[in-house]
Coordinates of C-alpha atoms in Angstrom, one line a residue:
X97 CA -5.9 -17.0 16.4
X98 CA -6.0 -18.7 13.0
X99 CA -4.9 -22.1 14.5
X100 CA -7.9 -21.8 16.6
X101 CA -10.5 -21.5 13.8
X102 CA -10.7 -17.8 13.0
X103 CA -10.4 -16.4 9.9
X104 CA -9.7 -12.7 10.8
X105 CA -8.3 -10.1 9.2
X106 CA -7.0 -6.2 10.1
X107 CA -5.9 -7.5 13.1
X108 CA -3.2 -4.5 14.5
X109 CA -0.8 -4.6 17.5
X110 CA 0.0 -2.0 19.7
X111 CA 2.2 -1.6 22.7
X112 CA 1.9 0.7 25.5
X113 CA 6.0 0.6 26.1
X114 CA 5.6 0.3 29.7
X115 CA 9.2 0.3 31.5
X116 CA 7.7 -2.1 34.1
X117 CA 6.4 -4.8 32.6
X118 CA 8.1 -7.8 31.6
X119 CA 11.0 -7.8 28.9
X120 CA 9.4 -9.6 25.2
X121 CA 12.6 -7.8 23.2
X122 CA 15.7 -8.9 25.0
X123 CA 17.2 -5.9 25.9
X124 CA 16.7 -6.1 29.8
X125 CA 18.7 -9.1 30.3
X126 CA 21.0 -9.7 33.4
X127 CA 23.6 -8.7 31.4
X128 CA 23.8 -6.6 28.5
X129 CA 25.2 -9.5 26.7
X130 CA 22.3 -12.0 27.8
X131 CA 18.3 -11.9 26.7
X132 CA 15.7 -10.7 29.1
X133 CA 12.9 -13.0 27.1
X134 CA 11.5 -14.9 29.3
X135 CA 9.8 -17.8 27.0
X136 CA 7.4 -18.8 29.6
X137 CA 6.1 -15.6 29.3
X138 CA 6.1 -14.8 26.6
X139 CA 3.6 -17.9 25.5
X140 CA 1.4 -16.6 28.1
X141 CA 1.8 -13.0 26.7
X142 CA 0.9 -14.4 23.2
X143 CA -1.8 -16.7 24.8
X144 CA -3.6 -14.4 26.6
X145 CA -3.7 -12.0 23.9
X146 CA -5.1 -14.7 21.5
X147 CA -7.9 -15.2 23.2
X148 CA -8.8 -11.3 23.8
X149 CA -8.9 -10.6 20.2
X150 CA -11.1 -13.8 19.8
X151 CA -13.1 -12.7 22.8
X152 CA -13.2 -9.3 21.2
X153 CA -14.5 -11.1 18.0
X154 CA -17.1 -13.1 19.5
X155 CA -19.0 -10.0 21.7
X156 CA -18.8 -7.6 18.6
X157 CA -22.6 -5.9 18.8
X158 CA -23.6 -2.9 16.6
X159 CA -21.8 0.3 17.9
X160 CA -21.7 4.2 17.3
X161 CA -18.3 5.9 17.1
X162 CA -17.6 9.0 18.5
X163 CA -14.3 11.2 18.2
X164 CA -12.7 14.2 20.5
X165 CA -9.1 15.5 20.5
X166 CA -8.3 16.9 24.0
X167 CA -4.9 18.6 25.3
X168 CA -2.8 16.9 28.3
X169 CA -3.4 19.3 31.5
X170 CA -2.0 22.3 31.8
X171 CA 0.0 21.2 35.3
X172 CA 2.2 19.2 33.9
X173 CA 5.7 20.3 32.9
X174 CA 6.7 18.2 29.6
X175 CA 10.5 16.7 29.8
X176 CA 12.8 15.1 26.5
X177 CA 15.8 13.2 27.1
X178 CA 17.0 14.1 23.9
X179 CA 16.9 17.2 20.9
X180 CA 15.1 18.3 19.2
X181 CA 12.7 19.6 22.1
X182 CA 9.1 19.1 20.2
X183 CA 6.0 17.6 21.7
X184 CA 2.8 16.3 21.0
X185 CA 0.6 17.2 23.6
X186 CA -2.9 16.3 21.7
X187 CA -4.7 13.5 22.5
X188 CA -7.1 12.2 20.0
X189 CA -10.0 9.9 21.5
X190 CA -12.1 7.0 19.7
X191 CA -15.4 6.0 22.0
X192 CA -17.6 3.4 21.0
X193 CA -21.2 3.1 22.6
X194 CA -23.6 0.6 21.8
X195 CA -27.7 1.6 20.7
X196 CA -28.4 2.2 24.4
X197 CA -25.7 4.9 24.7
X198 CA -23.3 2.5 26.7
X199 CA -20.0 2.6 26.3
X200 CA -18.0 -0.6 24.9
X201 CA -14.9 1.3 25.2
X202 CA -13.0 3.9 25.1
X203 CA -9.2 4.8 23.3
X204 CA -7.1 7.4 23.5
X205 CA -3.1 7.6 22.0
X206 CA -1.1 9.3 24.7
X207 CA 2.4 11.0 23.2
X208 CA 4.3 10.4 26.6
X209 CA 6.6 7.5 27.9
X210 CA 4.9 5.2 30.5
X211 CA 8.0 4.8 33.3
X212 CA 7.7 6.9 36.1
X213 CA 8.6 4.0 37.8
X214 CA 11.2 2.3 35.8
X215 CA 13.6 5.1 36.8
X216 CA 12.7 5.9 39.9
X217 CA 15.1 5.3 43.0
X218 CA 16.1 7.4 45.4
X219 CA 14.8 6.3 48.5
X220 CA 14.3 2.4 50.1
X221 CA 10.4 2.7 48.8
X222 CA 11.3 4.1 45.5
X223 CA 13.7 1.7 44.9
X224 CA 11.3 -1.1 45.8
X225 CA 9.1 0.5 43.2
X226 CA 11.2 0.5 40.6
X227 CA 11.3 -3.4 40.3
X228 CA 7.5 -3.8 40.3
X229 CA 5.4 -5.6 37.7
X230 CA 3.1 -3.0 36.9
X231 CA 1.2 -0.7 34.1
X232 CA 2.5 2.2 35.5
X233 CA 0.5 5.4 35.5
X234 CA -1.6 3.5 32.2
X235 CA -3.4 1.5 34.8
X236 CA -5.0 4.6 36.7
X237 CA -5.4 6.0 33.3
X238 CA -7.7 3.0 32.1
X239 CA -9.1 2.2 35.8
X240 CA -10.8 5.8 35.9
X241 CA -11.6 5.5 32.1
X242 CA -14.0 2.6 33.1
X243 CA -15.0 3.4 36.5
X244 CA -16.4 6.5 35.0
X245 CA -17.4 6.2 31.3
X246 CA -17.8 2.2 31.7
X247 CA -16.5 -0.5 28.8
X248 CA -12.9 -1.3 28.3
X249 CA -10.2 1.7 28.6
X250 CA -7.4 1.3 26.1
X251 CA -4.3 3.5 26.1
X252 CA -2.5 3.6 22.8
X253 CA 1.2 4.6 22.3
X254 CA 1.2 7.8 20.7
X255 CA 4.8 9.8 19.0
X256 CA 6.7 8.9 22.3
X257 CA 10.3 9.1 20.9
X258 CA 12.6 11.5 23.7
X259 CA 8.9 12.4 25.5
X260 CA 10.1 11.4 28.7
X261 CA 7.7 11.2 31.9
X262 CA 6.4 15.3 32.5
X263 CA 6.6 16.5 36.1
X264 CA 3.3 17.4 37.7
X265 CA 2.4 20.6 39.7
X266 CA -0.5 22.0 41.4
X267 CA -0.4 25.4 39.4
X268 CA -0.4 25.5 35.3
X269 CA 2.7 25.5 33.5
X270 CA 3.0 28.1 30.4
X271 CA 2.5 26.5 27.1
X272 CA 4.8 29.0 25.2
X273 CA 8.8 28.1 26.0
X274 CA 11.3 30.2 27.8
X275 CA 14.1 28.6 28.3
X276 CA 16.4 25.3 27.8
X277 CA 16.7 24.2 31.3
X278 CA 18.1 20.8 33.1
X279 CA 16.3 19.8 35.9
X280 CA 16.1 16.8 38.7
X281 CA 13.9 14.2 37.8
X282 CA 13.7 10.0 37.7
X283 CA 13.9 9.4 34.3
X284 CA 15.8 12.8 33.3
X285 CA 14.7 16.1 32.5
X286 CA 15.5 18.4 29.5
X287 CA 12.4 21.1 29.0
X288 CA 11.8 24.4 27.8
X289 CA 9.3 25.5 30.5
X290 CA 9.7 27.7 34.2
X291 CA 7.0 27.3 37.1
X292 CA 5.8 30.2 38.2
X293 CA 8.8 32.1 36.9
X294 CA 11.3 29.6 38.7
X295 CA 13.5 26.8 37.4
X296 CA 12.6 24.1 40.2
X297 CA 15.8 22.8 39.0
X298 CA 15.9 20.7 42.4
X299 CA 12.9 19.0 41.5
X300 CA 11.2 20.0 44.8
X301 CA 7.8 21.7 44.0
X302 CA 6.2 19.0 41.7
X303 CA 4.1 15.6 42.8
X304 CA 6.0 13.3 45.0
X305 CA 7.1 10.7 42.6
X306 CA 5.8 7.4 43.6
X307 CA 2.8 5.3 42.2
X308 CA 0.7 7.1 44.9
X309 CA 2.0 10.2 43.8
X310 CA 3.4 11.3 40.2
X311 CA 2.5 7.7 38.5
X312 CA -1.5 8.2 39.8
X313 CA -1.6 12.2 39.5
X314 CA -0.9 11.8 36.0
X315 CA -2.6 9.0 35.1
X316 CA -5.8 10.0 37.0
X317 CA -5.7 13.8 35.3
X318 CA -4.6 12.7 31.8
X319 CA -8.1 10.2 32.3
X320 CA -10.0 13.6 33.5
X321 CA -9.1 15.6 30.4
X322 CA -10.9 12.9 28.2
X323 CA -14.1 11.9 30.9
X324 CA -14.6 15.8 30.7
X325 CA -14.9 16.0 27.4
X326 CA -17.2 12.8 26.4
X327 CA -19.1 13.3 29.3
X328 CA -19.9 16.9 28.4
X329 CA -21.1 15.9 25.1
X330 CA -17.5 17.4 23.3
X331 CA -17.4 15.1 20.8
X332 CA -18.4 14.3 17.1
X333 CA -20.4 11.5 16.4
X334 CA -18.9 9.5 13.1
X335 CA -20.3 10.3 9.6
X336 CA -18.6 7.6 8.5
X337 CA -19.2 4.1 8.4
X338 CA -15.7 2.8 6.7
X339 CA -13.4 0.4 7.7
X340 CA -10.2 0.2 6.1
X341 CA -7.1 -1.1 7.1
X342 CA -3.7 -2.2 5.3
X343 CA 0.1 -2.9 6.2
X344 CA 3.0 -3.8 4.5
X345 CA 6.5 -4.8 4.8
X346 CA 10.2 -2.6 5.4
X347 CA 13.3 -3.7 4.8
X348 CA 15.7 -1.9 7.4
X349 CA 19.3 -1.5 7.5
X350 CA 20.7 -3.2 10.7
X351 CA 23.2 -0.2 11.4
X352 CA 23.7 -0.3 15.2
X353 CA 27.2 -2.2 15.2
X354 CA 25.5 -2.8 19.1
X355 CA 22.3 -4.1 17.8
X356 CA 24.0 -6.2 15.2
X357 CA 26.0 -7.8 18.2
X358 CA 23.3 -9.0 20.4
X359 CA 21.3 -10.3 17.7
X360 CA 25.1 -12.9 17.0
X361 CA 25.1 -13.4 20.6
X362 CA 21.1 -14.0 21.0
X363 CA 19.7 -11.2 23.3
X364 CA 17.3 -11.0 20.7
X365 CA 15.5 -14.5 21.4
X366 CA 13.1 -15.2 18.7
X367 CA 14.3 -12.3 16.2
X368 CA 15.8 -13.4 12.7
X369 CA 18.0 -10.9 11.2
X370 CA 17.8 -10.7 7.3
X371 CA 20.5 -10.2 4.1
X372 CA 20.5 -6.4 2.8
X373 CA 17.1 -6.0 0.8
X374 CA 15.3 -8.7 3.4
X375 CA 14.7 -11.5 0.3
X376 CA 16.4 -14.2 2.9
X377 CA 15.8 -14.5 6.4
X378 CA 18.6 -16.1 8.9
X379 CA 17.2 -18.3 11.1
X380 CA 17.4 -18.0 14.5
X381 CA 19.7 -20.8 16.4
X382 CA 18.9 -22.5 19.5
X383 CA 20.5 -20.0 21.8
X384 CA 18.5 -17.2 20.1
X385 CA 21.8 -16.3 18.0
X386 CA 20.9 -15.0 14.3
X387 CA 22.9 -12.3 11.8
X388 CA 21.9 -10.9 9.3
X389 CA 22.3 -7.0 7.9
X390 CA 18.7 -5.8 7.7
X391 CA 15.6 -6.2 9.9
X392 CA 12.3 -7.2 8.2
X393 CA 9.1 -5.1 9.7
X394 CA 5.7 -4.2 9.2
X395 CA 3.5 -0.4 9.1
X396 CA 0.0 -0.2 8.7
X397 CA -2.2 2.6 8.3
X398 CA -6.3 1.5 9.2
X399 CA -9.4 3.7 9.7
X400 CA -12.4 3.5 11.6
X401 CA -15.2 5.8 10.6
X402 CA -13.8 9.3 11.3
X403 CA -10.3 8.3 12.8
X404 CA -6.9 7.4 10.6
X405 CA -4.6 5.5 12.4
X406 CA -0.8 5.6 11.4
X407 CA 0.8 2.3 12.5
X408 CA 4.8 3.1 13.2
X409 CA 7.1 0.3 14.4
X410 CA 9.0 1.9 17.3
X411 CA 9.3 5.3 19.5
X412 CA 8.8 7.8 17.3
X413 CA 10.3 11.4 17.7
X414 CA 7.3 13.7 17.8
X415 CA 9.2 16.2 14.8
X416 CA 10.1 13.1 12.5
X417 CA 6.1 13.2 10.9
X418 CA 4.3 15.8 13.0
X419 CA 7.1 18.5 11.9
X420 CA 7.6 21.3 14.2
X421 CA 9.2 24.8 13.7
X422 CA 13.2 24.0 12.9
X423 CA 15.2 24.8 9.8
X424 CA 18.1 23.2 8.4
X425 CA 20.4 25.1 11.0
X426 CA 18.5 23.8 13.6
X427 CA 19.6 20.0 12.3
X428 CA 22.9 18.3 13.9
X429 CA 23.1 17.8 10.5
X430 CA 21.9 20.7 8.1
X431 CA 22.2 18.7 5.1
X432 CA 20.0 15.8 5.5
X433 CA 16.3 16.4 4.5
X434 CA 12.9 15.5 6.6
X435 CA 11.5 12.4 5.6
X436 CA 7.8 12.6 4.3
X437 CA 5.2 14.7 6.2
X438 CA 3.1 11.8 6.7
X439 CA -0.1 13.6 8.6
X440 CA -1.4 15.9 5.4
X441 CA -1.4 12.5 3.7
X442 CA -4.4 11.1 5.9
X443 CA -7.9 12.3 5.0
X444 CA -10.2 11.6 8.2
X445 CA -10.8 14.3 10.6
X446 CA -9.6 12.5 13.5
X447 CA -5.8 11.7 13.1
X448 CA -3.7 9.0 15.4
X449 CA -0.5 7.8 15.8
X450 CA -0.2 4.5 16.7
X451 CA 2.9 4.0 17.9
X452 CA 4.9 0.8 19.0
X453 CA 2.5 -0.6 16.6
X454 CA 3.5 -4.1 14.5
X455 CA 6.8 -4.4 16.1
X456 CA 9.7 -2.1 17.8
X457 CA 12.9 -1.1 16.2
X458 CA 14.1 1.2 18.7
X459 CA 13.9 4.8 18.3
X460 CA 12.6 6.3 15.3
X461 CA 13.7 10.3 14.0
X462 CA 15.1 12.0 10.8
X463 CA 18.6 11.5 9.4
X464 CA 19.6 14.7 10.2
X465 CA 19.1 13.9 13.7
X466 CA 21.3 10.9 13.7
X467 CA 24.1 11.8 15.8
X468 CA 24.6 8.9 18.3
X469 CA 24.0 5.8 16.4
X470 CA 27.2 3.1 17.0
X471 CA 28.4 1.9 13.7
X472 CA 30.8 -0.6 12.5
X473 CA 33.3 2.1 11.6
X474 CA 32.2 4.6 14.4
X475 CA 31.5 1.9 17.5
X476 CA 31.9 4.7 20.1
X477 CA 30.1 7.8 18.6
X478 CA 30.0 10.8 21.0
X479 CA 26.2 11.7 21.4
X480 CA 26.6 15.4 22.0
X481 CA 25.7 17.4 18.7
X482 CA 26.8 20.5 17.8
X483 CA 24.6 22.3 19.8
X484 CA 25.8 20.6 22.9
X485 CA 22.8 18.5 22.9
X486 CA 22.8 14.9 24.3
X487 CA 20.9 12.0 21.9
X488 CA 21.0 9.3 24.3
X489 CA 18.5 7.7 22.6
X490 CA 20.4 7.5 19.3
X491 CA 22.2 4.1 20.6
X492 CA 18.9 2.8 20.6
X493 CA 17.7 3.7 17.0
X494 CA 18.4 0.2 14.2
X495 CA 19.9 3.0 11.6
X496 CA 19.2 7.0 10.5
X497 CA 17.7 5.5 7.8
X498 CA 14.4 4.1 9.2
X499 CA 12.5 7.2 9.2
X500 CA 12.9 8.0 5.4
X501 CA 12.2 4.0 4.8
X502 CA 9.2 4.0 7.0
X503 CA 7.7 7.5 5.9
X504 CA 7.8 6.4 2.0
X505 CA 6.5 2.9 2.8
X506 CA 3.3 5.0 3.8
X507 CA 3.0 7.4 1.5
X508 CA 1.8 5.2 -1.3
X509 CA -0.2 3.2 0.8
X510 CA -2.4 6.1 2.2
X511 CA -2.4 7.4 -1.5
X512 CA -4.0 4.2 -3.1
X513 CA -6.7 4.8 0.1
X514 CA -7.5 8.6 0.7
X515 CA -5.9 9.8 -3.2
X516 CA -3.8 13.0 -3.0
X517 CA -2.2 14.6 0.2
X518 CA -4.3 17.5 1.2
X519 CA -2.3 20.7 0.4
X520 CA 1.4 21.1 1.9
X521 CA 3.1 25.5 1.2
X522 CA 6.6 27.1 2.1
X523 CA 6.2 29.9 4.0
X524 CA 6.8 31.6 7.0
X525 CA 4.6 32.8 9.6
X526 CA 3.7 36.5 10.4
X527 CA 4.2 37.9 13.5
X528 CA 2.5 40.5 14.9
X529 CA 5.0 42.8 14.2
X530 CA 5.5 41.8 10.3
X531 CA 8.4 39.6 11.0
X532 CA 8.8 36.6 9.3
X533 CA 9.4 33.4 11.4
X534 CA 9.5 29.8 11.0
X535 CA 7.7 30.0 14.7
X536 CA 4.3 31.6 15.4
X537 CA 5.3 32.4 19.1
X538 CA 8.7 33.7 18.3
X539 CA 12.5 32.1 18.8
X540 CA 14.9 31.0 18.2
X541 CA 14.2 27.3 18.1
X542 CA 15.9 26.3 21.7
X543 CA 18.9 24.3 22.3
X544 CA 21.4 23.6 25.0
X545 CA 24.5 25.6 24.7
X546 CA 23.6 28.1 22.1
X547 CA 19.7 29.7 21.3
X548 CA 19.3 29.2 25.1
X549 CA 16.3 31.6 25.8
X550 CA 13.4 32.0 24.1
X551 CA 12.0 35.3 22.8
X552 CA 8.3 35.5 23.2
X553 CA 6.8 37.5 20.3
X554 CA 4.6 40.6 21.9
X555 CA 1.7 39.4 19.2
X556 CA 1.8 35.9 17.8
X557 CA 1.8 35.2 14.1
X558 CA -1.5 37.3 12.6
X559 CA -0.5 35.7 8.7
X560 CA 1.4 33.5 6.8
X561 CA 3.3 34.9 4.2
X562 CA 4.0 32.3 1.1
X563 CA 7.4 31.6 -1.0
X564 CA 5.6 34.3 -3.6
X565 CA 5.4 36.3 -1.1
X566 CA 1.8 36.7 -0.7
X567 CA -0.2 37.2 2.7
X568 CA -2.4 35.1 3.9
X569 CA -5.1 35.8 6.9
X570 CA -6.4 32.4 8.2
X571 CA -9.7 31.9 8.4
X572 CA -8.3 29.4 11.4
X573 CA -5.1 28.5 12.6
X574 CA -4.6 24.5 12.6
X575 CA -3.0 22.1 14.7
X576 CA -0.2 18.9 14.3
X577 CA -3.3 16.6 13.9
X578 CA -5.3 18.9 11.4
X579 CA -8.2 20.8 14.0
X580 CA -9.5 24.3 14.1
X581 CA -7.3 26.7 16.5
X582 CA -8.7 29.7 17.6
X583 CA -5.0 31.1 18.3
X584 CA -1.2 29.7 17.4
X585 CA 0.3 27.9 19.4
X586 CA 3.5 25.4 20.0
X587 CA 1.6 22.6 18.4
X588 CA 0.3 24.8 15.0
X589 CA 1.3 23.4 11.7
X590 CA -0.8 25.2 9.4
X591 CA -4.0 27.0 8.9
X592 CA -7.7 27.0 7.3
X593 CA -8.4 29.0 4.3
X594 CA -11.0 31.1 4.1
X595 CA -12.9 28.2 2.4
X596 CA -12.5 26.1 5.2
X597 CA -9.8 23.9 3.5
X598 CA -6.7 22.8 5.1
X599 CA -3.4 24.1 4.2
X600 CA -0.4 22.9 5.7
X601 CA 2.8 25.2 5.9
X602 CA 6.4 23.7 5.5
X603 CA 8.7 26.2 7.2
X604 CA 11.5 23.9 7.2
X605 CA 13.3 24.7 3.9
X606 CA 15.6 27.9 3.6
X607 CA 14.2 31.1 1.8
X608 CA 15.0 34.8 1.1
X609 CA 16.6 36.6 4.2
X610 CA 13.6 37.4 6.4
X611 CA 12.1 40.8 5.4
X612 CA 12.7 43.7 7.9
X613 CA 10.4 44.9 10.8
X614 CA 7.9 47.2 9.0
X615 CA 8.8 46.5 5.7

């Protein structure tokens, strides 16, 4: 862009990680010992998408921003690959229109993987599928954004990390869990949820899979949760007029012994590895062969009006920033603590996380999650955790470490923009009965060979009840992205007070034994 004449600035990446699309990292090679860049593509990648942020650039007009958050239907069953078993199901949605009402397009971050192809097989069409060049379900997500709203449709990675592909049925699928359960499906199914009071272990009561099938039905309703909305006038128009954006760089330690060999043997391509604190950069040889024992990356954090954007450099497990309801003893490891709750930090209504944004380091969770990660001196962890979990994602993280690197690279950065973080308690919540939990709906926090079932409370949290120990009635309860709920949910994180401010409640720290039923 700049060698073309432009002079442009805030310029942000994202990626949709789609499992069928060509390979710009290296790791689909023929071989896991040879680089699946393909150079001739990836000019034309870099090329093409030149030219659309100059295109982009050269058609800006005046527009008016509008904002909605919508949830991901109710049909569709949500599936991890690994623990911990938290989701984001919101979907927040920027909409631009133009003076005449038009739209110039619409955006929407999606928290779920995009390969209901990539790991289908199965049968001779399924298999034939799964070596297609294609945007998966993303491309009936966008096709029926602008066949019915108009402008360009843009779907932006949201906290994909473990979110595997859901399963889609015809009937809704409870959004309270009720049990750990391992079903059939392409890409590998972990979940927490029954249909119609049955497992469906055997995979056969959901959509076909199949681009005609699961890849359209979930594109095409994901699309119709957002069309509803903006077409029924559900939105917010921006009070804001502000754009702000910023990055800046992370140093991270190249831990994955496997990581750390590919990048010596070139599977990498165009990567150059770094020395420990990233103040010398190795460059890459000929054959795409570098060393090196740190990575050198980027975060950004930009706002448009009434949306914040959080720019995170890989697939991001929905707990590592947007919490959830787990304790210490609910950690493979108990000892490590949560890197920085990044979302209270932000101060515009709308909240998004971008991610796959600047660059991809792999998969992206706390250190107390770590459990799978090959090291020099462990080159063959076992990636079952104490809880008889499985983190096959783990092999795929650069180190333990990024979270806590990424998470305090952002802190000051949205501090020296939107000041101090709005206000974070310890607490538990109230349950109808006047029991303390760390969960509004109940527990225990499910696993996969202990804490198996989950036990519904008969009333949902009615309070919050402080370290002091004094009770709090919400004026409303709030949600992982900061909105109004009416009732808690799985997705709750906090509350309003009773002056409308936002207060967000840590329940991850250990307190006094739980006070009795009654008390």
């Amino acid at each position: 862009v700049r060698s073309d004449g432009y002079r442009l600035s805030n310029i942000f990446i994202s990626a949709t990680h789609d499992e069928s699309a060509p390979d710009s990292l290296g790791l689909g090679g023929v071989t896991a010992t040879t680089s699946g860049v393909n150079d001739y593509w990836l000019r034309y990648m870099i090329d093409r998408s030149a030219r659309a942020i100059e295109r982009a650039y050269r058609s800006m007009r005046p527009a008016h921003i509008r904002y909605t958050e919508v949830l991901e239907p109710r049909n569709v069953r949500q599936c991890w690959s690994s623990y911990p078993f938290v989701d984001d199901q919101h979907i927040p949605v920027l909409q631009a229109v133009d003076d005449r009402g038009r739209t110039i397009a619409t955006l929407a971050s999606v928290s779920q993987h995009v390969e209901t192809l990539g790991f289908n097989g199965g049968t001779p069409e399924l298999n034939a599928e799964r070596l297609w060049v294609s945007s998966d379900w993303v491309h009936f997500f966008r096709s029926s954004l602008e066949r019915q709203l108009g402008g360009i449709g843009i779907e932006m990675a949201g906290a994909v990390g473990s979110v595997e592909s859901p399963e889609v049925y015809s009937t809704a699928i409870s959004r309270t869990p009720q049990r750990y359960l391992l079903v059939a499906h392409s890409g590998g199914c972990r979940t927490l949820f029954d249909v119609d009071g049955q497992q469906d272990a055997a995979g056969t009561l959901h959509v076909p899979l199949g681009y005609s099938g699961e890849t359209r039905a979930f594109g095409e309703q994901v699309a119709g949760r957002v069309i509803q909305a903006l077409g029924s006038g559900a939105y917010r128009n921006s009070s804001s007029n502000t754009i702000w954006g910023q990055r800046t760089n992370v140093c991270v330690p190249l831990d994955n012994a496997l990581f750390a060999f590919g990048a010596a043997l070139g599977v990498f391509a165009h990567r150059p590895g770094y020395n420990a604190d990233c103040s010398q950069a190795f460059p890459v040889q000929p054959d795409g062969a570098t060393s090196g024992q740190a990575l050198e990356s980027q975060v950004a954090a930009f706002e448009i009006g009434d949306g914040e954007f959080l720019s995170l450099p890989g697939e991001v497990f929905p707990f590592t920033y947007l919490r959830g309801f787990l304790g210490p003893a609910d950690m493979p490891n108990s000892s490590a603590p949560l890197p920085p709750w990044l979302i209270p930090r932000m101060d515009a209504p709308f909240r998004f996380i971008d991610g796959l944004a600047e660059d991809m380091l792999g998969y992206i969770f706390p250190l107390g999650n770590a459990v799978g990660i090959p090291t020099p001196s462990m080159p063959n962890p076992s990636s079952t955790d104490r809880f008889g979990c499985e983190h096959s994602d783990d092999s795929e993280s650069i180190s333990g470490h990024a979270a806590d690197i990424i998470g305090e690279a952002l802190v000051p950065l949205l501090g020296r923009h939107g000041g101090a973080p709005e206000r974070i308690v310890t607490g538990r919540y109230v349950l109808g009965d006047g029991t303390l939990s760390r969960d509004p709906l109940g527990g225990p926090e499910l696993k996969c060979s202990t804490d198996t079932k989950f036990q519904a409370a008969l009333i949902p949290a009615r309070a919050v009840e402080l370290a002091s120990g004094r009770v709090v009635k919400p004026r409303y309860w709030m949600s992982l992205s900061g909105l109004p709920q009416v009732a808690p949910d799985r997705d709750t994180r906090g509350y309003f007070d009773q002056r409308g401010r936002r207060v967000w409640l840590d329940v991850f720290p250990e307190r006094s034994p739980p006070r009795p039923r009654n008390a």
